[in-house]
PDB file of C-alpha atoms and ligand atoms in Angstrom:
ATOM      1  CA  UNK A   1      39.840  -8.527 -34.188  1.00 91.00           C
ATOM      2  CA  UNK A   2      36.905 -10.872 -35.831  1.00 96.00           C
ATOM      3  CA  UNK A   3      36.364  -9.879 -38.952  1.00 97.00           C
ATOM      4  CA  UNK A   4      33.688 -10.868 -42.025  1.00 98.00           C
ATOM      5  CA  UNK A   5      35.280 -11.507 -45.486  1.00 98.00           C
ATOM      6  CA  UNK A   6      31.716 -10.875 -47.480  1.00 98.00           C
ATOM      7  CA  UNK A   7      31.420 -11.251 -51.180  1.00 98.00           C
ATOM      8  CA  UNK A   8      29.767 -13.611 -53.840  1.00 98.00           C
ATOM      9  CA  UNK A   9      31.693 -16.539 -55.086  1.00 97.00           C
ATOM     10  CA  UNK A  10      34.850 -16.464 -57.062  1.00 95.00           C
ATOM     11  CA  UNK A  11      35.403 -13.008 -55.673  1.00 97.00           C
ATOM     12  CA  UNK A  12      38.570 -13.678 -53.222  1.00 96.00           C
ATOM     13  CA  UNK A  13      37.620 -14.080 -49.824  1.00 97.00           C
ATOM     14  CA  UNK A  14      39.786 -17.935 -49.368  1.00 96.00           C
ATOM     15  CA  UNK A  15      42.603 -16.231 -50.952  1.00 97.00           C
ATOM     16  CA  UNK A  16      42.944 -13.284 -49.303  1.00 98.00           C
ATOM     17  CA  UNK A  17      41.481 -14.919 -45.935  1.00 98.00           C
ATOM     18  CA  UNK A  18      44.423 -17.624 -46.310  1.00 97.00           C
ATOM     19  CA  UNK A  19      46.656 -14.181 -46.090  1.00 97.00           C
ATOM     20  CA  UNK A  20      45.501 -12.671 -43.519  1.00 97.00           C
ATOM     21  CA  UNK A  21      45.991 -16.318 -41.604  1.00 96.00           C
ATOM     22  CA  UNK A  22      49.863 -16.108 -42.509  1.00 96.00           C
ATOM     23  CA  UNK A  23      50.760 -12.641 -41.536  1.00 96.00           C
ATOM     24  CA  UNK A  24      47.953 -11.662 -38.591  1.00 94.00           C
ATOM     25  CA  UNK A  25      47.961 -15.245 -36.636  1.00 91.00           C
ATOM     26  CA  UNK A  26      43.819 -14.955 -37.079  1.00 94.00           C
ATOM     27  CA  UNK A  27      42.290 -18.462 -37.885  1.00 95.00           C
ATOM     28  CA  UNK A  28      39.737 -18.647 -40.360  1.00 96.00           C
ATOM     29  CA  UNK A  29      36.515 -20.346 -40.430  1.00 97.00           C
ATOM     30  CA  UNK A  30      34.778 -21.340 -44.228  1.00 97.00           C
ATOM     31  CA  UNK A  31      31.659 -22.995 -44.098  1.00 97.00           C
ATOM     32  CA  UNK A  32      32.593 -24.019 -47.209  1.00 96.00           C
ATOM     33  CA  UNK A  33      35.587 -25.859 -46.013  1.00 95.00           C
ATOM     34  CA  UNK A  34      33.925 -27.370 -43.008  1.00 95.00           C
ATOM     35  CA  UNK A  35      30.685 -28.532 -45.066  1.00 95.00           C
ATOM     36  CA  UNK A  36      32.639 -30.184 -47.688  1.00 93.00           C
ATOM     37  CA  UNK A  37      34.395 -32.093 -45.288  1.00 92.00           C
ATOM     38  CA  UNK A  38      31.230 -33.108 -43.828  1.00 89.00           C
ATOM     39  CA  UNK A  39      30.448 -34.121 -47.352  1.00 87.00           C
ATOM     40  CA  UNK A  40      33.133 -36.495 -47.463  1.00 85.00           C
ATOM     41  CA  UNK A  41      32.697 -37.659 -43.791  1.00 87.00           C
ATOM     42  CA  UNK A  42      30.270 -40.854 -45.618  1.00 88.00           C
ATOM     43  CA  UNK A  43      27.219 -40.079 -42.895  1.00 90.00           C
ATOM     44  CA  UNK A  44      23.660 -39.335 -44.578  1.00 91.00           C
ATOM     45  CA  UNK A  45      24.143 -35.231 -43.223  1.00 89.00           C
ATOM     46  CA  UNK A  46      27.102 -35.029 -46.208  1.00 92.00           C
ATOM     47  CA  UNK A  47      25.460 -36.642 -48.491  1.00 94.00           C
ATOM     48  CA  UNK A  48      22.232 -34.177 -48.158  1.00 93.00           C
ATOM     49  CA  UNK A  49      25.173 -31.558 -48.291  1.00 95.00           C
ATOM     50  CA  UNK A  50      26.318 -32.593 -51.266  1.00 95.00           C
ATOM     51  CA  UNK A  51      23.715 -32.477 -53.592  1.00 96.00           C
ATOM     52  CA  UNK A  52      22.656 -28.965 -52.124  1.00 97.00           C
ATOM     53  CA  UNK A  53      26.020 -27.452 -52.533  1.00 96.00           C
ATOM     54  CA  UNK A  54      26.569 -29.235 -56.538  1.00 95.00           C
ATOM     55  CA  UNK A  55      23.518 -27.299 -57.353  1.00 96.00           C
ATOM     56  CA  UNK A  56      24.486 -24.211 -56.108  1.00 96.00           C
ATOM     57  CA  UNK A  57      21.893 -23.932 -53.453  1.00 98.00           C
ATOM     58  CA  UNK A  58      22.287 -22.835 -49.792  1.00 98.00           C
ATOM     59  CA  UNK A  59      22.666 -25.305 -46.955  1.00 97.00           C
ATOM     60  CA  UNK A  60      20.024 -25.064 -44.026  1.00 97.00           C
ATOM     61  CA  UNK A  61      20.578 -22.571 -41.997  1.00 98.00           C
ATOM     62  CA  UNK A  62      21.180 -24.853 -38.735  1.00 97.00           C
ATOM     63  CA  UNK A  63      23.446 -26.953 -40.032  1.00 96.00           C
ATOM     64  CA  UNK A  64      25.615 -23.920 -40.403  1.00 97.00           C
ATOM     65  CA  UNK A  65      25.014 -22.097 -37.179  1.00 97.00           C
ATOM     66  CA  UNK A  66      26.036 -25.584 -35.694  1.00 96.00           C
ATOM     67  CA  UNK A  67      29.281 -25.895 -37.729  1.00 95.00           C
ATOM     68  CA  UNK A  68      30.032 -22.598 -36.687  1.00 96.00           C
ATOM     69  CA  UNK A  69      28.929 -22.898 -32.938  1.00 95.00           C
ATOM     70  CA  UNK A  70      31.580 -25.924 -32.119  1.00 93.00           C
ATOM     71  CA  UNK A  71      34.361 -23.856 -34.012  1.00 93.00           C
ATOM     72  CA  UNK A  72      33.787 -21.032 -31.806  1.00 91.00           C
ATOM     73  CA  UNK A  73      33.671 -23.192 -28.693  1.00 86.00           C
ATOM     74  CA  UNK A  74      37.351 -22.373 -27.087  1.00 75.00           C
ATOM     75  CA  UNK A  75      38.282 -20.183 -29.690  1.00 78.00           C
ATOM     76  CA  UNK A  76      40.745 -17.649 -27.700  1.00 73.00           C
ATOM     77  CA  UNK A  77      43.415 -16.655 -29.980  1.00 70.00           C
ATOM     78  CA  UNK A  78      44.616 -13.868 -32.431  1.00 78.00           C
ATOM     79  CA  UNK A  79      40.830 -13.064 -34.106  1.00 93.00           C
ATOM     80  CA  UNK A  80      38.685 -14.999 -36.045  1.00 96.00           C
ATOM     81  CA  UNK A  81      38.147 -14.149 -40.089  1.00 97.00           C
ATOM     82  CA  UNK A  82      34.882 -15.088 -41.184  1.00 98.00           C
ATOM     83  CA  UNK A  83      34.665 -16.510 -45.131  1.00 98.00           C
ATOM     84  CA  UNK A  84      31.519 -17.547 -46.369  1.00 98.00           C
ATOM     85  CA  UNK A  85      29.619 -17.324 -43.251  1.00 98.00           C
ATOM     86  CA  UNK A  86      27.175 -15.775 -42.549  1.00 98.00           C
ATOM     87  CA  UNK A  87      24.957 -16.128 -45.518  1.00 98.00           C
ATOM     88  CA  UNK A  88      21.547 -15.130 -44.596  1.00 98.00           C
ATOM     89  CA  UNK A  89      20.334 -12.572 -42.318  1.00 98.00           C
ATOM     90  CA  UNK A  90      18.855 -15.708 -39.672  1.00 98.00           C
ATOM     91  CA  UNK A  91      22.799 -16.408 -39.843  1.00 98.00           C
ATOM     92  CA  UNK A  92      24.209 -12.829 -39.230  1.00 98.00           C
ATOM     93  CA  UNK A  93      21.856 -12.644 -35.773  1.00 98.00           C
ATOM     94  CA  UNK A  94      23.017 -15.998 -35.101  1.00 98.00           C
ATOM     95  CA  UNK A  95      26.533 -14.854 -34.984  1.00 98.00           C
ATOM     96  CA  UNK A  96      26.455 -11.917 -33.176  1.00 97.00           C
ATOM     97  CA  UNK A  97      24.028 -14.061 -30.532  1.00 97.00           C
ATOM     98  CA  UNK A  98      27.001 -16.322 -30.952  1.00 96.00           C
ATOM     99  CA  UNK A  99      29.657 -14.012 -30.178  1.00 95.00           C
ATOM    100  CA  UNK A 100      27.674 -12.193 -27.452  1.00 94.00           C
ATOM    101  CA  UNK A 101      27.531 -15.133 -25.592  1.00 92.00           C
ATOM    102  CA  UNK A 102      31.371 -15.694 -25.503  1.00 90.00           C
ATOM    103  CA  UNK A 103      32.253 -11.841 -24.564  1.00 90.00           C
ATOM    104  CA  UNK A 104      33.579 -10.899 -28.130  1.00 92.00           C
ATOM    105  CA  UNK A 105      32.830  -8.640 -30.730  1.00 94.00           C
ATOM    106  CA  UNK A 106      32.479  -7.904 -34.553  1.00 96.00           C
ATOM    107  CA  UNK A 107      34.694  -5.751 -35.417  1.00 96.00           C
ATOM    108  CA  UNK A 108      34.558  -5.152 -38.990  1.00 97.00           C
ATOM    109  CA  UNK A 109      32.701  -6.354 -42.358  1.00 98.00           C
ATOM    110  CA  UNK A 110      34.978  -6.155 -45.523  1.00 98.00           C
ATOM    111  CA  UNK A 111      32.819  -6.999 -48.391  1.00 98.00           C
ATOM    112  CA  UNK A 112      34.786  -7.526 -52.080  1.00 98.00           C
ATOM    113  CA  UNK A 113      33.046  -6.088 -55.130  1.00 98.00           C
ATOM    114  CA  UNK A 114      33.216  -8.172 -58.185  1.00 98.00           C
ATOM    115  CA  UNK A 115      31.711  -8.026 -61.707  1.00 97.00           C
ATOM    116  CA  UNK A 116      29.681 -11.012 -62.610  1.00 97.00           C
ATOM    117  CA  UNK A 117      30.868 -11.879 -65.496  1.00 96.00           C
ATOM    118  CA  UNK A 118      34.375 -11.623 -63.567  1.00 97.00           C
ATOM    119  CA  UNK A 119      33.238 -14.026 -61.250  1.00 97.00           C
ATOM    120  CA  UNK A 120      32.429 -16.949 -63.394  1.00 96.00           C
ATOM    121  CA  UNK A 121      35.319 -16.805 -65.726  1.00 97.00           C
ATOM    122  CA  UNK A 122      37.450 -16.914 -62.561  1.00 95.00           C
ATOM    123  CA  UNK A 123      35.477 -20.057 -61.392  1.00 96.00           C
ATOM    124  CA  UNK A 124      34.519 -21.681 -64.587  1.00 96.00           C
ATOM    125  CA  UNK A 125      38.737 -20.687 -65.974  1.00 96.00           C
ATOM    126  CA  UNK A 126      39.831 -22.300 -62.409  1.00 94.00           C
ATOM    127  CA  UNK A 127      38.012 -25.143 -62.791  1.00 96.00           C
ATOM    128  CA  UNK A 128      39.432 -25.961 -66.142  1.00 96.00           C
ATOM    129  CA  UNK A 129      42.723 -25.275 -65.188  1.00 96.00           C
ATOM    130  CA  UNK A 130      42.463 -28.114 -62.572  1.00 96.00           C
ATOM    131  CA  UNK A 131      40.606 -30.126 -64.632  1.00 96.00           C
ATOM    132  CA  UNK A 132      43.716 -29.601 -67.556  1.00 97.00           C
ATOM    133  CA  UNK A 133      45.980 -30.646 -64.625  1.00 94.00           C
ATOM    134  CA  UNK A 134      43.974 -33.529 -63.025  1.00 97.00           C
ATOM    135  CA  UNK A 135      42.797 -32.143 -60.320  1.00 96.00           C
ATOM    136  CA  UNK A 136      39.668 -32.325 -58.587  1.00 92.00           C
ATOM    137  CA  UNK A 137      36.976 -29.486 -59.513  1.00 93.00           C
ATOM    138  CA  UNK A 138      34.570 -29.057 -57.198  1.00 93.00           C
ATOM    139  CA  UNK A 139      30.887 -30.015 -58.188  1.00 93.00           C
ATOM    140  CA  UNK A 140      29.502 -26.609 -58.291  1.00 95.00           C
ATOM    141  CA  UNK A 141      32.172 -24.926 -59.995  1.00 95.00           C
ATOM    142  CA  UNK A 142      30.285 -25.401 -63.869  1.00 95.00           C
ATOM    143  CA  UNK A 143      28.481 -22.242 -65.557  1.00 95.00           C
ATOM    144  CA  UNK A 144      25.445 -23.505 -64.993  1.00 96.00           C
ATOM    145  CA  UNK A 145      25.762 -23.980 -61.102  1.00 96.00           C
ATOM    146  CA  UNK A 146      27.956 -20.391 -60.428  1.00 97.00           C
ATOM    147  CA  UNK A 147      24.687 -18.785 -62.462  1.00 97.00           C
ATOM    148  CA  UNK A 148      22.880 -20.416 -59.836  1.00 97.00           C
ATOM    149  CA  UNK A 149      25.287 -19.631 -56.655  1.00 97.00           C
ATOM    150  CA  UNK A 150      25.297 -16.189 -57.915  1.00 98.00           C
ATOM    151  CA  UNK A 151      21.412 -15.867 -57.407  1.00 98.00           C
ATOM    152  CA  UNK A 152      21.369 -17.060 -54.375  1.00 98.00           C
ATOM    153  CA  UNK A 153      24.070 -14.669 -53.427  1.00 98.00           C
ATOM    154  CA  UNK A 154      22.347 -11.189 -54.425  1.00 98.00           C
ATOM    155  CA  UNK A 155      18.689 -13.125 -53.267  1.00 98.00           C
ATOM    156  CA  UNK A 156      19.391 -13.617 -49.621  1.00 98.00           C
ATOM    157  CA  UNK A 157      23.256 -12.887 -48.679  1.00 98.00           C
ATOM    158  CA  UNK A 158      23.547  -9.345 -50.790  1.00 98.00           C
ATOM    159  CA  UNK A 159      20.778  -8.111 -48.037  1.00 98.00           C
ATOM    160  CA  UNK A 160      23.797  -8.560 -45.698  1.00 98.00           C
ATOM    161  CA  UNK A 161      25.439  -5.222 -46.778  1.00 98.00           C
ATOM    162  CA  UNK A 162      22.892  -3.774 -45.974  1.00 98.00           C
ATOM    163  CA  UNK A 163      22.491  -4.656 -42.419  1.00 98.00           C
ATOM    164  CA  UNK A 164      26.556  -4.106 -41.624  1.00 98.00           C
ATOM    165  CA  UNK A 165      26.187  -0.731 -43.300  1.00 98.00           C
ATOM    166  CA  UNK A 166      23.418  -0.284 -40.901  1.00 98.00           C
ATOM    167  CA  UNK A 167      25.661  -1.003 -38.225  1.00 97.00           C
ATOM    168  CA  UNK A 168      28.600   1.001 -38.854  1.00 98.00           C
ATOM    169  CA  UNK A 169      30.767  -2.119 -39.947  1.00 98.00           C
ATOM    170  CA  UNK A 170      31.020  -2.005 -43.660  1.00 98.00           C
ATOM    171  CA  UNK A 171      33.640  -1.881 -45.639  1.00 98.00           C
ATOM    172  CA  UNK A 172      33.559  -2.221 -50.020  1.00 98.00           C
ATOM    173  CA  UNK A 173      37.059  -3.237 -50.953  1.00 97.00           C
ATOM    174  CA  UNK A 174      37.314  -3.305 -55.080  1.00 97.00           C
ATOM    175  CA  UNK A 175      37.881  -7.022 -55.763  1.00 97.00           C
ATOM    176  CA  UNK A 176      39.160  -6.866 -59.283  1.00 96.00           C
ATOM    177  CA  UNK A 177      42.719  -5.770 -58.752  1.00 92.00           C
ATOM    178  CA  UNK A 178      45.385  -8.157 -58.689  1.00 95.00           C
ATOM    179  CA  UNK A 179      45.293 -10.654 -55.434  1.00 97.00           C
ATOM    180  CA  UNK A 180      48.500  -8.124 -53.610  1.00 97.00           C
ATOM    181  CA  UNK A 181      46.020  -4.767 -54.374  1.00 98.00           C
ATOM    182  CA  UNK A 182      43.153  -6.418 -52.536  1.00 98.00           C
ATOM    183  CA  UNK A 183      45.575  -7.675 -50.217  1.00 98.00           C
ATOM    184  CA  UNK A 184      47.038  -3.933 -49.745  1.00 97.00           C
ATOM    185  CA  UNK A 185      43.443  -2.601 -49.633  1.00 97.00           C
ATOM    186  CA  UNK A 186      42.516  -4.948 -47.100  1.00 97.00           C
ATOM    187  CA  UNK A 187      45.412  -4.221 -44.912  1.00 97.00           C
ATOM    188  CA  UNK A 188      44.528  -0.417 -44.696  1.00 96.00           C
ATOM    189  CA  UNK A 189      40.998  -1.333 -42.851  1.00 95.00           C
ATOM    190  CA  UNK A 190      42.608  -3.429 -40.637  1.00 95.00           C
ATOM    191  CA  UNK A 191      45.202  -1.109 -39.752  1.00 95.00           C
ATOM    192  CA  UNK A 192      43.159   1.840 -39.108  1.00 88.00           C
TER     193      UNK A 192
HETATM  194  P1  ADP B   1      31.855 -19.880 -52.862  1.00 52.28           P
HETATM  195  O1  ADP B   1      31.942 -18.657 -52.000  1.00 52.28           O
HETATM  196  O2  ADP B   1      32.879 -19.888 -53.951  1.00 52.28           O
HETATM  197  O3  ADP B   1      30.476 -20.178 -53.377  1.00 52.28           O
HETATM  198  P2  ADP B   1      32.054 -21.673 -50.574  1.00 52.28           P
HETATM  199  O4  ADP B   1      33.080 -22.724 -50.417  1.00 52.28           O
HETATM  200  O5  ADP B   1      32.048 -20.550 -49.597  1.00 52.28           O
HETATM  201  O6  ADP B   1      32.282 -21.146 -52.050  1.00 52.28           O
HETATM  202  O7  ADP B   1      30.585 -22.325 -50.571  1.00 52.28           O
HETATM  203  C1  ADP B   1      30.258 -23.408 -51.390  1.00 52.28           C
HETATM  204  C2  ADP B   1      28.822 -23.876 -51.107  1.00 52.28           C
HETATM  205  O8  ADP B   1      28.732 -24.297 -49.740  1.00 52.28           O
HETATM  206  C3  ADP B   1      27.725 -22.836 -51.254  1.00 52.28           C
HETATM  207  O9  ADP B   1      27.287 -22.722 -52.578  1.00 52.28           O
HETATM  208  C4  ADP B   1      26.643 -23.434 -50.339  1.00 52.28           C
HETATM  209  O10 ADP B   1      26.002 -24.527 -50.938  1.00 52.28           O
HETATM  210  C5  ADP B   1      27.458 -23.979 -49.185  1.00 52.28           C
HETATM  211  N1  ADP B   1      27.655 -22.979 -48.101  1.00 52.28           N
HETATM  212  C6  ADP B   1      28.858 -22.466 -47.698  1.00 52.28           C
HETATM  213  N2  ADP B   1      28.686 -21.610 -46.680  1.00 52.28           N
HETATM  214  C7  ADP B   1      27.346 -21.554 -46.439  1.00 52.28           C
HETATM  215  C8  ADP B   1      26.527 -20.826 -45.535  1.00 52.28           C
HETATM  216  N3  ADP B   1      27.062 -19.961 -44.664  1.00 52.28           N
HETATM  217  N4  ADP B   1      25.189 -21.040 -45.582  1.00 52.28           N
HETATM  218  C9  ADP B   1      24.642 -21.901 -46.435  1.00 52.28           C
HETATM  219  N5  ADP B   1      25.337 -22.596 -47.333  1.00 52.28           N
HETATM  220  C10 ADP B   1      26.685 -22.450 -47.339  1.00 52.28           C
END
């Protein structure tokens, strides 16, 4: 079972990806993880990251079909649960190119509907809350730059929903519940 967790920022997909990891034995790949380790890896790629991702923007395209590429390499076991990826529709035909090539298949698209102005009190209340407790907050998680993610979200990944509806794959799972109703809601699409 590979799966797409699709949804703008602040709507759930780490949370209830990091779930689905626990009970199902799926591993899950966020290009947000990956490219903010690559920020921190100290070569001139991260720091280009960087300022792209503390402005909200999107990463090049090929820099994430390549992150993604040597995660798939090898990758055998229990199902894979996209978060985050793919963005744009030049990643989406990468991935099923991608997959194609290694014998496997999408299965299904779950995409989680949130409210904007949901979606940035999450992120903007989350990053205070770490901030409170002295923890890091990521660069991009201010007003200004969630405004900012959230264009680019409806601008060029929205047009995603779309394209799985198109192929049979989609899925809207209401986001706003509590994090065990999405969970529950989840679980019923898998279990099919
Ligand atoms: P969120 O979904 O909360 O915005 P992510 O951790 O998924 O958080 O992404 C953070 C940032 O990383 C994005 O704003 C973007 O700059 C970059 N990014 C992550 N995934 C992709 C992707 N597939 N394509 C382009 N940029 C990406």
């Amino acid at each position: 079972m590979n799966l797409i967790l699709l949804g703008p920022p602040g709507a759930g997909k780490g949370t209830q990806a990091q779930h689905l990891v626990e009970t199902r034995g799926m591993i899950q790949l966020s290009t947000g993880d990956m490219l903010r380790a690559a920020k921190d890896s100290g070569t001139e790629m991260g720091r280009v990251v960087a300022e792209v991702m503390a402005r909200g923007d999107l990463v090049t395209d090929e820099i994430v079909i390549g992150l993604i590429r040597e995660r798939l390499q090898g990758e055998t076991g229990g199902g894979v649960i996209f978060d985050g990826f793919p963005r744009t529709l030049a990643q989406a035909d990468a991935l099923e190119a991608l997959l194609a090539e290694q014998g496997k298949t999408l299965d299904a698209v779950i995409e989680l509907r949130v409210d904007d102005e949901t979606l940035v009190r999450r992120i903007v209340g989350r990053a205070r809350e770490a901030a409170a407790a002295g923890q890091p907050v990521r660069a991009d998680d201010n007003e200004e730059a969630v405004r900012h993610r959230l264009m680019e979200y409806y601008k060029k990944t929205a047009p995603l929903i779309g394209y799985y509806h198109a192929k049979g794959l989609l899925v809207s799972v209401d986001g706003l519940g509590a994090i065990e109703e999405v969970r529950a809601a989840i679980a019923a699409v898998l279990d099919k």
